[in-house]
Every structure is written in C-alpha cells, then in structure tokens.
PDB file of C-alpha atoms in Angstrom:
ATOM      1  CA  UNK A  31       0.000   0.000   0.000  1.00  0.00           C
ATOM      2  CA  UNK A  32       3.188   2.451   0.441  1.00  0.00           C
ATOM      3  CA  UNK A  33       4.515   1.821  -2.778  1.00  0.00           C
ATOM      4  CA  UNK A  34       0.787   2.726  -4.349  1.00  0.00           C
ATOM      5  CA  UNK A  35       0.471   6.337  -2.522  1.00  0.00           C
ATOM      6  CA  UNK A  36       3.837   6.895  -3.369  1.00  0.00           C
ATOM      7  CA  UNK A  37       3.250   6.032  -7.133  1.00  0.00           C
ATOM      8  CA  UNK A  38       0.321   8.333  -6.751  1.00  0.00           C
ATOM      9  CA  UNK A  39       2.100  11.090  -5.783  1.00  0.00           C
ATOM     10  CA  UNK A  40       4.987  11.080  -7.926  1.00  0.00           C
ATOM     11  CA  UNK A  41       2.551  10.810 -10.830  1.00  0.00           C
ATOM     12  CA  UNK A  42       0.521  14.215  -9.602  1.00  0.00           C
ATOM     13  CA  UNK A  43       3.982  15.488  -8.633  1.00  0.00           C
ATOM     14  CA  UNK A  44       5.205  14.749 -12.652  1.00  0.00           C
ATOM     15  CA  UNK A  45       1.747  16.163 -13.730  1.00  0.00           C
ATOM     16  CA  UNK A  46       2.865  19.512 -11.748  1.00  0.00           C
ATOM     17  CA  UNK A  47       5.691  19.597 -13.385  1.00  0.00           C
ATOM     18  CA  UNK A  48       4.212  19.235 -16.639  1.00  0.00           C
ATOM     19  CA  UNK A  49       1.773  21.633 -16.353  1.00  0.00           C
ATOM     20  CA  UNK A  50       3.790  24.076 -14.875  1.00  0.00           C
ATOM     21  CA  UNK A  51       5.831  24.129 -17.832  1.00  0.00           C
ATOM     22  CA  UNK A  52       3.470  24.361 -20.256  1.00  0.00           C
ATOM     23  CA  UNK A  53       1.577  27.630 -18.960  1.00  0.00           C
ATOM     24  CA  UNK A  54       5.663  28.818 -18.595  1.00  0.00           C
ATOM     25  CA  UNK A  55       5.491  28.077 -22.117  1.00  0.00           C
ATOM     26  CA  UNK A  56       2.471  29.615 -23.121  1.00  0.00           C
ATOM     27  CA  UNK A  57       2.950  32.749 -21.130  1.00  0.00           C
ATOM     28  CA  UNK A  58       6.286  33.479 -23.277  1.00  0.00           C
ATOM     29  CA  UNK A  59       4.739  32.640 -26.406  1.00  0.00           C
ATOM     30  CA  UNK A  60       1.371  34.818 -25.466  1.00  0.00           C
ATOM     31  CA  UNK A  61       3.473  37.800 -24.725  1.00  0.00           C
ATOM     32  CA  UNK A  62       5.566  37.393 -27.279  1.00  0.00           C
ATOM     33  CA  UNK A  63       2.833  37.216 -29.959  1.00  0.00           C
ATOM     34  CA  UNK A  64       0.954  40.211 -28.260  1.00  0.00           C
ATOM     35  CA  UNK A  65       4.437  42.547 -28.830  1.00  0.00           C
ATOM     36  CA  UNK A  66       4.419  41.771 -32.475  1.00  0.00           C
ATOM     37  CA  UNK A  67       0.482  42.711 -32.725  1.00  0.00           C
ATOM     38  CA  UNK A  68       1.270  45.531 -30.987  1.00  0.00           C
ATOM     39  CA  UNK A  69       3.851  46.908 -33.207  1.00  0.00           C
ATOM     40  CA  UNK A  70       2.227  45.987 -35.936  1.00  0.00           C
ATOM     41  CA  UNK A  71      -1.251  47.540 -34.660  1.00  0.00           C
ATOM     42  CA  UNK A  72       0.551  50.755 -33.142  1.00  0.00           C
ATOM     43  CA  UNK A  73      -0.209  54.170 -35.020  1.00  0.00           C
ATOM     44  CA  UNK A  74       2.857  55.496 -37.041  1.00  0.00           C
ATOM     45  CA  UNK A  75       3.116  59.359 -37.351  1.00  0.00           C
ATOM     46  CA  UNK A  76       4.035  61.239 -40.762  1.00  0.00           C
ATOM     47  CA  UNK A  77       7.299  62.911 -39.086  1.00  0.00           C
ATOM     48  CA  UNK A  78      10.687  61.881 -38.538  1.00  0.00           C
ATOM     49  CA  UNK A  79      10.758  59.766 -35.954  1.00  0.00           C
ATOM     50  CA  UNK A  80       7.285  58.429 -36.314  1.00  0.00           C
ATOM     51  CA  UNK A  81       7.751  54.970 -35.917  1.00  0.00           C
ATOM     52  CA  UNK A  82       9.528  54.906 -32.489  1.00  0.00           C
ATOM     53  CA  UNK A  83       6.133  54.279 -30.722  1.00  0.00           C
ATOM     54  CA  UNK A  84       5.201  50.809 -32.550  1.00  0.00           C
ATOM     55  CA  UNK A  85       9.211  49.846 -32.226  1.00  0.00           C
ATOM     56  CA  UNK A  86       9.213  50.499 -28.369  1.00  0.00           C
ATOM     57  CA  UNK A  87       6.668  47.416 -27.479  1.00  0.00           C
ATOM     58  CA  UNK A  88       8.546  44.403 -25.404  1.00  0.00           C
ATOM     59  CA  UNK A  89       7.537  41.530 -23.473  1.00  0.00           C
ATOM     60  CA  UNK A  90       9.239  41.522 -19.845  1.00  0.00           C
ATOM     61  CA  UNK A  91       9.195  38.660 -17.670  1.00  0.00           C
ATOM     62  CA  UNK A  92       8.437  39.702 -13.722  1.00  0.00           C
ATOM     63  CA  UNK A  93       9.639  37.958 -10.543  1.00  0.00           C
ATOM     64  CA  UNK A  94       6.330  35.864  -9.872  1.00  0.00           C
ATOM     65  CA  UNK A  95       6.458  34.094 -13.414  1.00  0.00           C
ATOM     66  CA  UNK A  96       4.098  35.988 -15.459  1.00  0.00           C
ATOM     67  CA  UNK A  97       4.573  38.810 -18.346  1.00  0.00           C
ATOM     68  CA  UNK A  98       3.826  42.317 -18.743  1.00  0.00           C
ATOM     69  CA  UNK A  99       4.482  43.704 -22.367  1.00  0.00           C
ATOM     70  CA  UNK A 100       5.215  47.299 -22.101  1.00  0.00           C
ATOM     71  CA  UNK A 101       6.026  50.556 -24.047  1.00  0.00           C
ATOM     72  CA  UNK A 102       9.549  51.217 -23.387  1.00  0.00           C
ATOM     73  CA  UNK A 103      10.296  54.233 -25.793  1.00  0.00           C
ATOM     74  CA  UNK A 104       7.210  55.900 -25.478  1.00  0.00           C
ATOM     75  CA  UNK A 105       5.014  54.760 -22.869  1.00  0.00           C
ATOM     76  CA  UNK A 106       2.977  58.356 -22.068  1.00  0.00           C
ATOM     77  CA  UNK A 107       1.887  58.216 -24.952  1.00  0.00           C
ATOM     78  CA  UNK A 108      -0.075  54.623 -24.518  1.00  0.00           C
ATOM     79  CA  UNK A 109      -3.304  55.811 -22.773  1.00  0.00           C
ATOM     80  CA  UNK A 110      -3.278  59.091 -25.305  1.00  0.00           C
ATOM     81  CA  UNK A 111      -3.802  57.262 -28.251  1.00  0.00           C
ATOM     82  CA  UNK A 112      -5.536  54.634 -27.229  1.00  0.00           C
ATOM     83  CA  UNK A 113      -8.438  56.986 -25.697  1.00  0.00           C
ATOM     84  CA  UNK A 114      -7.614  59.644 -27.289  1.00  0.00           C
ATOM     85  CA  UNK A 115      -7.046  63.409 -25.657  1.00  0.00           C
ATOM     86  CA  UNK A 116      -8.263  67.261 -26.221  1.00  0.00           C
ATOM     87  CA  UNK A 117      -6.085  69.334 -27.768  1.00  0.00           C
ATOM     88  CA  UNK A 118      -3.316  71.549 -27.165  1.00  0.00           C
ATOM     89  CA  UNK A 119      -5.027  74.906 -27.739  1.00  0.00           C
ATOM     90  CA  UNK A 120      -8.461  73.160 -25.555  1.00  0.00           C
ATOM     91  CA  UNK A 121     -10.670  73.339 -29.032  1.00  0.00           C
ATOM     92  CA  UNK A 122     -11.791  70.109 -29.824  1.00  0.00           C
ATOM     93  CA  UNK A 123     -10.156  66.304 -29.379  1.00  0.00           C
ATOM     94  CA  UNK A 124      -7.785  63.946 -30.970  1.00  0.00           C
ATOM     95  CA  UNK A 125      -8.917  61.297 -31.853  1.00  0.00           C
ATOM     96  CA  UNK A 126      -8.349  57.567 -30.352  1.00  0.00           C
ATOM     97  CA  UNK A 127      -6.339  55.128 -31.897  1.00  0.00           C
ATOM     98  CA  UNK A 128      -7.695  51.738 -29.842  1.00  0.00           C
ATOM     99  CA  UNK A 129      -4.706  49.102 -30.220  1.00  0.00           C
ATOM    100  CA  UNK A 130      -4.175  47.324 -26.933  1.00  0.00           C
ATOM    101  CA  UNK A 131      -7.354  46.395 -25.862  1.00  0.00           C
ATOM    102  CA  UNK A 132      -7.704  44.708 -29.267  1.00  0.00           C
ATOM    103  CA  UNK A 133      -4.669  42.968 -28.666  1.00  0.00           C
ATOM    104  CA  UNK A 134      -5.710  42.596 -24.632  1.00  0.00           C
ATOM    105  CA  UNK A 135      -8.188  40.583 -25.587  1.00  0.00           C
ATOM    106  CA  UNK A 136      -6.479  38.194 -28.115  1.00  0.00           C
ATOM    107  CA  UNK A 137      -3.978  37.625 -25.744  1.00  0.00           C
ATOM    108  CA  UNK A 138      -6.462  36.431 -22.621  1.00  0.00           C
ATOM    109  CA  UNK A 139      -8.305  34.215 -25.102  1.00  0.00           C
ATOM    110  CA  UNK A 140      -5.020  33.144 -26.800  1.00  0.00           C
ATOM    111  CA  UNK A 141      -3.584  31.964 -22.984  1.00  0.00           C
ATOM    112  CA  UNK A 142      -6.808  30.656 -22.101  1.00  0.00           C
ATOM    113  CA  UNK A 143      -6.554  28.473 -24.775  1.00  0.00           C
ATOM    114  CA  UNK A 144      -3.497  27.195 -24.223  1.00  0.00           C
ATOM    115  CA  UNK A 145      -3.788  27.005 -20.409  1.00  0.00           C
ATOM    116  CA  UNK A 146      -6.962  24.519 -20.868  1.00  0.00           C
ATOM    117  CA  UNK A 147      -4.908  22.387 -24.196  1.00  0.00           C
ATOM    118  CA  UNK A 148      -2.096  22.107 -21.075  1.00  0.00           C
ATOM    119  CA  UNK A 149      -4.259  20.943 -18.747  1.00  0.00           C
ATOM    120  CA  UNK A 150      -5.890  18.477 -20.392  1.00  0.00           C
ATOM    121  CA  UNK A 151      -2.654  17.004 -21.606  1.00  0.00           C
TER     122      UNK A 151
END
C-alpha cells in the first residue's frame, strides 16, 4: 500500500511539473505574440521619428512568473492614443487610436486556450 500512494504522488507530482511548464510556455509565447500585434497595430506618425512608438513594445518577464508587455520608448503616450485626448489649444479632441485592448483581448483568449490544451494534456 506504500509503494501505491507513493506512485500516486509522484505521478501528480510529474503532472505539476508538466503543467507548470506548459503555462511557462504559453505565457512566453502569449506575450511574445501580443508585442508583435502591438507593433504591428501601433499608429505610425508622418514625421521623422514616427515609428519609435510601434518599435518600443517588449515583453518583460516579472519575478512571480508571469509577463507584462510594455512601451519602453514611449510609454505616455499609450493611454493618449488609445483613448484619445483634447487638444493643445483646448478646441476640440484627438482622436483615439484603440490598439491594446484589441490585442488585450487576443492575448487572454489566446492563454486561455493554451492554459486549458495544457491541462488536459
């Protein structure tokens, strides 16, 4: 009867492990593929320079495990164009340029996805 319990738990301990790695795996490759949407998705202005928004996006891992894909370059500018802003002179707006929460939302179902394929096994 020992030998049974402990073949039990070595087998959920192997699962663990198993799973573990797999939503490791999926968080990188989630993250990753939400950078690349963002740059591609990211407004470019008509000016010198204009492109240094949609090249600033990366995918940083944190202490606890997870992801957080960031604006390095230009990250004031993030909630500006995604919600858009009045303008300088206070007549009128600017208009919004939604990206992330496009590419938010892709990237929940895209993980949930993969978390449930992991589980399963």
């Amino acid at each position: 009867m020992d030998d049974f319990a402990k073949e039990i738990a070595q087998t959920l301990s192997d699962y663990t492990d198993e799973v573990t790695e797999g939503l490791q795996e999926a968080q990188k490759d989630v993250a990753r593929q939400s950078r690349k949407r963002l740059k591609s998705d990211s407004p470019v202005g008509d000016y010198a320079g204009g492109g240094d928004y949609a090249k600033g996006w990366r995918a940083k891992k944190i202490r606890n495990g997870g992801y957080v894909v960031h604006n390095k370059t230009d990250y004031q500018l993030t909630h500006l164009l995604e919600y858009g802003h009045a303008k300088r002179g206070g007549s009128g707006r600017v208009r919004a340029y939604p990206h992330i929460r496009k590419v938010e939302q892709q990237a929940i179902d895209e993980y949930q996805r993969r978390a449930e394929k992991v589980i399963r096994g």
